[in-house]
XYZ file of C-alpha atoms in Angstrom:
396
model
C 92.760 116.969 161.985
C 89.172 118.156 161.093
C 88.333 120.337 157.913
C 89.922 120.245 154.637
C 89.274 122.024 151.248
C 86.328 121.780 149.076
C 84.219 118.785 148.819
C 85.291 117.528 152.360
C 82.560 115.706 154.371
C 82.368 116.284 157.918
C 84.649 114.183 160.032
C 83.266 112.931 163.292
C 85.664 111.953 165.715
C 85.036 108.396 168.085
C 87.444 108.615 170.957
C 87.987 105.131 172.514
C 89.492 105.059 176.142
C 88.691 102.871 179.160
C 85.779 104.921 180.273
C 86.971 104.610 184.008
C 88.320 107.462 186.405
C 91.950 107.341 187.568
C 93.226 107.152 190.985
C 95.906 109.292 192.263
C 99.183 108.418 190.935
C 97.971 106.548 187.936
C 99.896 106.427 184.865
C 98.420 108.673 181.978
C 96.146 106.452 179.727
C 96.707 105.670 176.230
C 93.537 106.191 173.993
C 93.116 105.860 170.308
C 91.503 108.268 168.360
C 89.877 107.182 165.119
C 88.874 109.608 162.527
C 85.763 108.326 160.761
C 84.284 109.673 157.593
C 80.761 110.812 157.769
C 78.004 108.903 155.648
C 78.192 110.222 151.933
C 75.837 112.833 151.032
C 72.418 111.697 149.320
C 71.765 112.658 145.670
C 69.821 115.778 145.330
C 66.109 115.890 144.787
C 67.333 116.640 140.835
C 68.742 113.161 140.640
C 72.593 113.588 140.905
C 74.126 110.873 138.864
C 77.627 109.450 138.735
C 80.281 112.233 138.402
C 81.708 110.239 135.108
C 78.426 108.768 133.920
C 78.454 110.734 130.698
C 82.154 109.534 129.776
C 82.069 105.898 131.576
C 82.934 102.802 129.791
C 80.462 100.043 129.973
C 80.968 98.000 133.111
C 83.695 100.083 134.591
C 84.240 103.116 136.553
C 87.204 104.683 134.428
C 86.644 107.530 132.271
C 86.592 107.733 128.245
C 87.085 110.580 126.293
C 85.683 114.024 127.303
C 82.337 114.957 126.340
C 81.270 116.670 123.242
C 81.112 120.497 122.820
C 79.060 122.235 124.688
C 78.692 119.288 127.235
C 80.337 119.333 130.641
C 82.949 116.580 130.418
C 83.638 114.098 133.426
C 80.871 115.428 135.454
C 77.256 114.443 136.741
C 74.368 115.515 134.276
C 72.592 117.125 137.093
C 72.504 121.104 137.222
C 73.466 120.955 140.866
C 77.026 119.638 140.169
C 77.317 121.825 136.967
C 76.715 124.829 139.167
C 78.819 123.638 141.967
C 81.745 123.003 139.649
C 81.404 126.369 137.837
C 81.310 128.343 141.214
C 84.600 126.368 142.328
C 86.569 127.190 139.237
C 86.345 130.609 139.892
C 88.505 130.277 142.685
C 90.905 127.611 141.404
C 94.525 128.180 140.191
C 95.193 129.657 137.080
C 98.728 128.630 136.966
C 100.769 126.101 138.937
C 103.558 127.125 141.400
C 106.622 124.731 141.036
C 108.394 126.389 144.056
C 111.624 127.284 142.421
C 112.404 123.587 141.596
C 115.156 122.592 139.219
C 115.384 119.799 136.671
C 119.173 119.649 136.805
C 119.158 116.417 138.719
C 116.779 114.692 136.788
C 119.543 113.480 133.959
C 121.453 110.545 135.222
C 124.995 109.837 134.086
C 124.416 106.407 132.685
C 122.157 108.180 130.163
C 124.829 110.239 128.741
C 126.790 107.309 128.193
C 124.041 105.475 126.477
C 123.375 108.520 124.278
C 127.055 108.407 123.082
C 127.042 104.519 122.364
C 123.988 105.089 120.245
C 125.557 107.712 118.377
C 128.498 105.520 117.619
C 126.203 102.875 116.032
C 124.229 105.020 113.592
C 126.520 103.883 110.338
C 125.053 100.679 110.761
C 121.402 101.602 110.997
C 118.905 101.893 108.342
C 116.056 103.807 110.161
C 115.390 105.463 113.534
C 112.162 104.801 115.060
C 111.430 107.179 117.845
C 108.746 106.228 120.283
C 107.117 108.593 122.696
C 104.179 108.870 124.940
C 100.841 110.140 122.928
C 99.740 112.089 125.804
C 103.205 114.353 125.831
C 103.835 114.568 121.945
C 106.002 117.461 122.219
C 107.402 117.706 125.594
C 110.546 115.406 126.507
C 111.538 114.729 123.003
C 115.227 114.648 123.084
C 116.846 117.348 120.741
C 120.105 115.315 120.904
C 118.529 112.528 118.973
C 117.296 114.979 116.402
C 120.897 116.107 115.850
C 122.354 112.698 115.544
C 119.567 111.591 112.891
C 121.216 113.414 110.070
C 119.514 112.333 106.820
C 118.436 108.903 108.063
C 114.755 107.887 107.570
C 112.896 108.833 110.790
C 109.536 107.169 112.035
C 107.679 108.985 115.538
C 105.585 106.377 116.980
C 103.258 108.132 119.569
C 102.550 105.136 121.763
C 99.786 104.711 124.529
C 97.217 106.278 122.373
C 94.648 104.798 124.328
C 95.686 106.945 127.433
C 95.598 109.987 125.513
C 92.872 112.496 124.425
C 93.262 112.533 120.451
C 90.338 114.924 119.648
C 93.369 116.900 119.164
C 95.182 114.716 116.740
C 94.987 116.902 114.003
C 96.782 119.739 115.812
C 99.344 117.463 117.210
C 99.939 116.154 113.408
C 100.257 119.883 111.971
C 102.806 120.851 114.604
C 105.007 118.192 114.252
C 104.896 118.449 110.559
C 106.085 121.986 111.109
C 109.081 120.656 112.972
C 109.677 118.577 109.942
C 108.140 115.073 111.118
C 105.861 113.825 108.482
C 105.801 110.113 109.406
C 103.798 109.826 112.501
C 102.101 106.895 113.825
C 99.925 106.431 116.995
C 99.842 103.120 118.677
C 98.726 100.974 121.529
C 101.110 97.947 121.970
C 98.978 96.322 124.533
C 96.241 95.533 122.262
C 98.706 95.938 119.164
C 96.743 98.566 117.614
C 98.513 99.983 114.730
C 101.464 98.187 115.178
C 101.355 96.090 112.094
C 101.809 99.345 110.264
C 105.392 99.712 111.457
C 107.396 97.089 109.371
C 105.616 98.357 106.079
C 106.342 102.036 106.907
C 109.990 101.343 107.834
C 110.126 99.196 104.326
C 108.973 102.328 102.310
C 111.028 104.622 104.129
C 114.216 102.688 103.699
C 113.415 101.935 100.083
C 113.186 105.617 99.262
C 116.762 106.654 100.925
C 120.123 105.907 100.486
C 121.313 102.740 102.593
C 124.875 103.992 103.200
C 126.708 101.446 100.919
C 124.826 98.495 102.466
C 122.928 97.420 99.196
C 124.313 93.814 99.638
C 123.032 93.310 103.012
C 119.352 92.336 102.786
C 118.612 92.904 106.306
C 117.234 95.877 107.779
C 118.606 97.388 110.999
C 116.531 99.626 112.893
C 117.468 101.819 115.990
C 114.522 102.559 118.565
C 115.042 105.416 120.645
C 113.127 107.537 123.246
C 112.834 108.752 126.695
C 112.411 106.188 129.394
C 109.021 104.553 130.116
C 107.333 105.388 126.597
C 107.109 101.553 125.534
C 110.019 100.945 123.251
C 110.369 97.339 124.632
C 106.587 96.947 124.520
C 106.741 98.023 120.955
C 109.529 95.378 119.943
C 107.330 92.510 121.815
C 104.149 93.562 119.670
C 106.040 93.633 116.869
C 107.376 90.071 117.534
C 103.939 88.809 118.340
C 102.528 90.016 115.050
C 105.476 89.023 112.461
C 107.144 85.932 114.166
C 104.403 84.680 116.563
C 107.154 84.713 119.400
C 106.966 85.809 122.990
C 108.734 88.716 124.653
C 112.245 89.599 123.972
C 112.601 92.638 125.849
C 111.546 93.194 129.704
C 108.750 95.779 130.253
C 107.681 97.686 133.004
C 105.780 100.529 134.496
C 108.779 102.728 135.703
C 111.701 104.089 134.040
C 114.962 102.114 133.788
C 113.633 98.441 132.902
C 115.844 98.399 129.720
C 119.406 98.878 130.910
C 121.548 97.056 128.220
C 122.679 99.281 125.509
C 122.026 98.193 121.806
C 120.431 94.837 122.453
C 119.804 93.338 118.712
C 116.259 91.596 118.406
C 114.816 90.232 115.341
C 111.110 91.251 114.749
C 110.221 90.204 111.102
C 111.491 87.373 108.822
C 110.113 88.947 105.484
C 111.750 91.551 105.297
C 114.524 90.326 107.542
C 114.194 92.916 110.189
C 116.281 93.560 113.362
C 115.597 96.323 115.970
C 118.351 97.643 118.122
C 116.737 98.247 121.707
C 117.998 100.919 123.770
C 117.618 102.253 127.262
C 115.547 105.615 127.633
C 117.551 108.350 127.341
C 116.254 111.876 128.629
C 117.425 115.391 127.399
C 120.319 116.572 129.199
C 118.553 119.894 129.529
C 114.891 119.545 129.983
C 113.473 122.726 128.306
C 111.383 123.605 131.622
C 110.194 122.427 134.885
C 106.530 122.298 133.460
C 107.926 120.070 130.837
C 109.924 117.838 133.305
C 106.679 117.589 135.394
C 104.760 116.214 132.508
C 107.416 113.644 131.888
C 107.383 112.698 135.285
C 103.640 112.113 135.529
C 104.149 109.843 132.424
C 106.577 107.785 134.406
C 109.604 108.972 132.325
C 111.461 110.326 135.475
C 111.628 108.520 138.592
C 108.976 109.710 141.215
C 111.441 110.269 143.844
C 113.749 112.638 141.986
C 110.432 114.878 141.857
C 108.421 114.180 144.671
C 105.322 112.392 144.603
C 103.495 115.197 146.470
C 103.978 117.727 143.987
C 103.330 115.598 141.231
C 99.943 114.618 142.635
C 99.199 118.463 143.067
C 100.226 119.138 139.466
C 97.981 116.129 138.351
C 95.006 117.446 140.184
C 95.627 120.960 138.766
C 95.834 119.460 135.000
C 92.734 117.313 135.705
C 90.773 120.394 136.909
C 91.974 122.936 134.199
C 90.768 120.175 131.523
C 87.429 119.503 133.384
C 88.052 115.930 133.922
C 86.329 115.331 136.947
C 86.483 111.278 137.208
C 88.286 111.439 140.380
C 85.201 112.847 142.128
C 83.307 109.850 141.526
C 86.180 107.285 142.090
C 87.298 108.654 145.455
C 83.877 109.449 146.581
C 84.273 113.339 146.998
C 81.058 115.818 147.231
C 82.654 117.699 144.320
C 85.618 118.752 142.315
C 88.468 120.230 144.593
C 91.707 122.245 143.818
C 93.063 121.244 147.378
C 95.311 118.531 146.969
C 95.444 117.720 150.575
C 91.667 117.046 151.191
C 91.664 114.910 147.790
C 94.441 112.760 149.053
C 92.956 112.403 152.650
C 89.709 111.281 150.725
C 91.914 108.864 148.684
C 93.408 107.521 151.857
C 90.194 106.854 153.531
C 88.690 105.273 150.360
C 91.532 102.756 149.998
C 92.177 102.224 153.654
C 95.539 104.132 153.082
C 96.104 105.110 157.036
C 98.523 104.812 159.793
C 98.756 105.571 163.552
C 100.421 108.905 164.544
C 101.335 109.277 168.197
C 100.001 112.724 169.590
C 101.441 113.919 172.997
C 98.765 115.755 175.136
C 98.410 117.156 178.647
C 96.758 113.999 179.899
C 98.909 111.572 177.863
C 99.653 109.947 174.641
C 96.767 109.632 171.884
C 97.095 107.483 169.041
C 95.505 109.115 166.159
C 94.572 107.268 162.682
C 95.547 109.716 160.193
C 95.709 109.455 156.495
C 98.814 108.347 154.653
C 99.429 111.069 152.380
C 102.621 109.530 150.669
C 100.758 106.214 149.779
C 97.436 108.127 148.742
C 99.694 110.241 146.505
C 101.285 106.976 144.871
C 97.868 105.697 144.161
C 96.312 108.746 142.823
C 99.368 108.752 140.259
C 99.293 104.930 139.536
C 95.410 105.424 138.674
C 96.314 108.150 136.310
C 98.852 106.350 134.591
C 96.532 103.456 134.086
C 94.237 105.687 132.423
C 91.387 105.304 134.770
C 91.099 109.107 135.768
C 90.251 109.943 131.910
C 92.116 110.181 128.526
C 94.435 113.365 128.966
C 96.622 115.105 126.659
C 99.197 116.974 128.775
C 100.689 119.277 126.062
């Protein structure tokens, strides 16, 4: 049970037993082996500070944006930490091995039904609002949506901007414009950031387009589409708060599949009179690559169990290291950045008390070992990332 990857502290073992000798014929004893982490290493004489001190938000332990060019983002300011991370990077993975995984099973049948129903209602729609996760502005955008859009006005809302590294915003907008998308808006529906711009943008787009013989109808009908768990319902609720001063009309949640009813009609504005059609999240029937699917999974667009939390946690670690975002080092008490997911999850489990008993058979009897709960640690690692507490990340 000892050992691990880079950054592991020594693991002294404490064996608890009855301390006495056994008589002849006595039953084999049951003992419990507790694995306890050693005391954390003391800072070096050079004054190693917190790993994320340079990016830490005031009063909290989470990371903000990466450091400016020339700095070492997400790491301590000490030369010792920079040298250690630099030495480790030479041995880190340069690519991720997906182990021959397939994304064929990641498109549930009910999504195909929802997509058909959305296409059938397009004749009643004035504008289409496509909501996507700002951390993956390119991956997972459903090509079937684009085929159905026709000449209708189209607004792309990149939500969860507070979780994304927007130092690349200009590059994102340039590439989207090359794909024919000129109307793009970054939002944060939790704090209603930029949401007040949605209704004026839609009004302007519709006023400069044909309304399909619906000129006598003064109301606007908007279709909201997007892959699961990107914040479609959150956007609708945010618009209602801002324009109608009303509460939630759509359920929101941190996992895909919260919105199950197809084409629910919800008022979001009085002047102009505007209704949005909320839809369940629909993935592309054919995800372009396993890596694109993994990025969708990290952002919660695909249910974790379909992909596997272990491989998702490993891909997340690979991505954080690749982008030099080492906030996880301080958060979980690691000695240095690591490219070994097992050693990282072991420390996550110990830090958060995610352990369980494992019975080990030995020549002298059963031994109960307190072992890290790796699945629980992987889930916690993913959940922390999705909350933005491991730094702002751009996965594409």
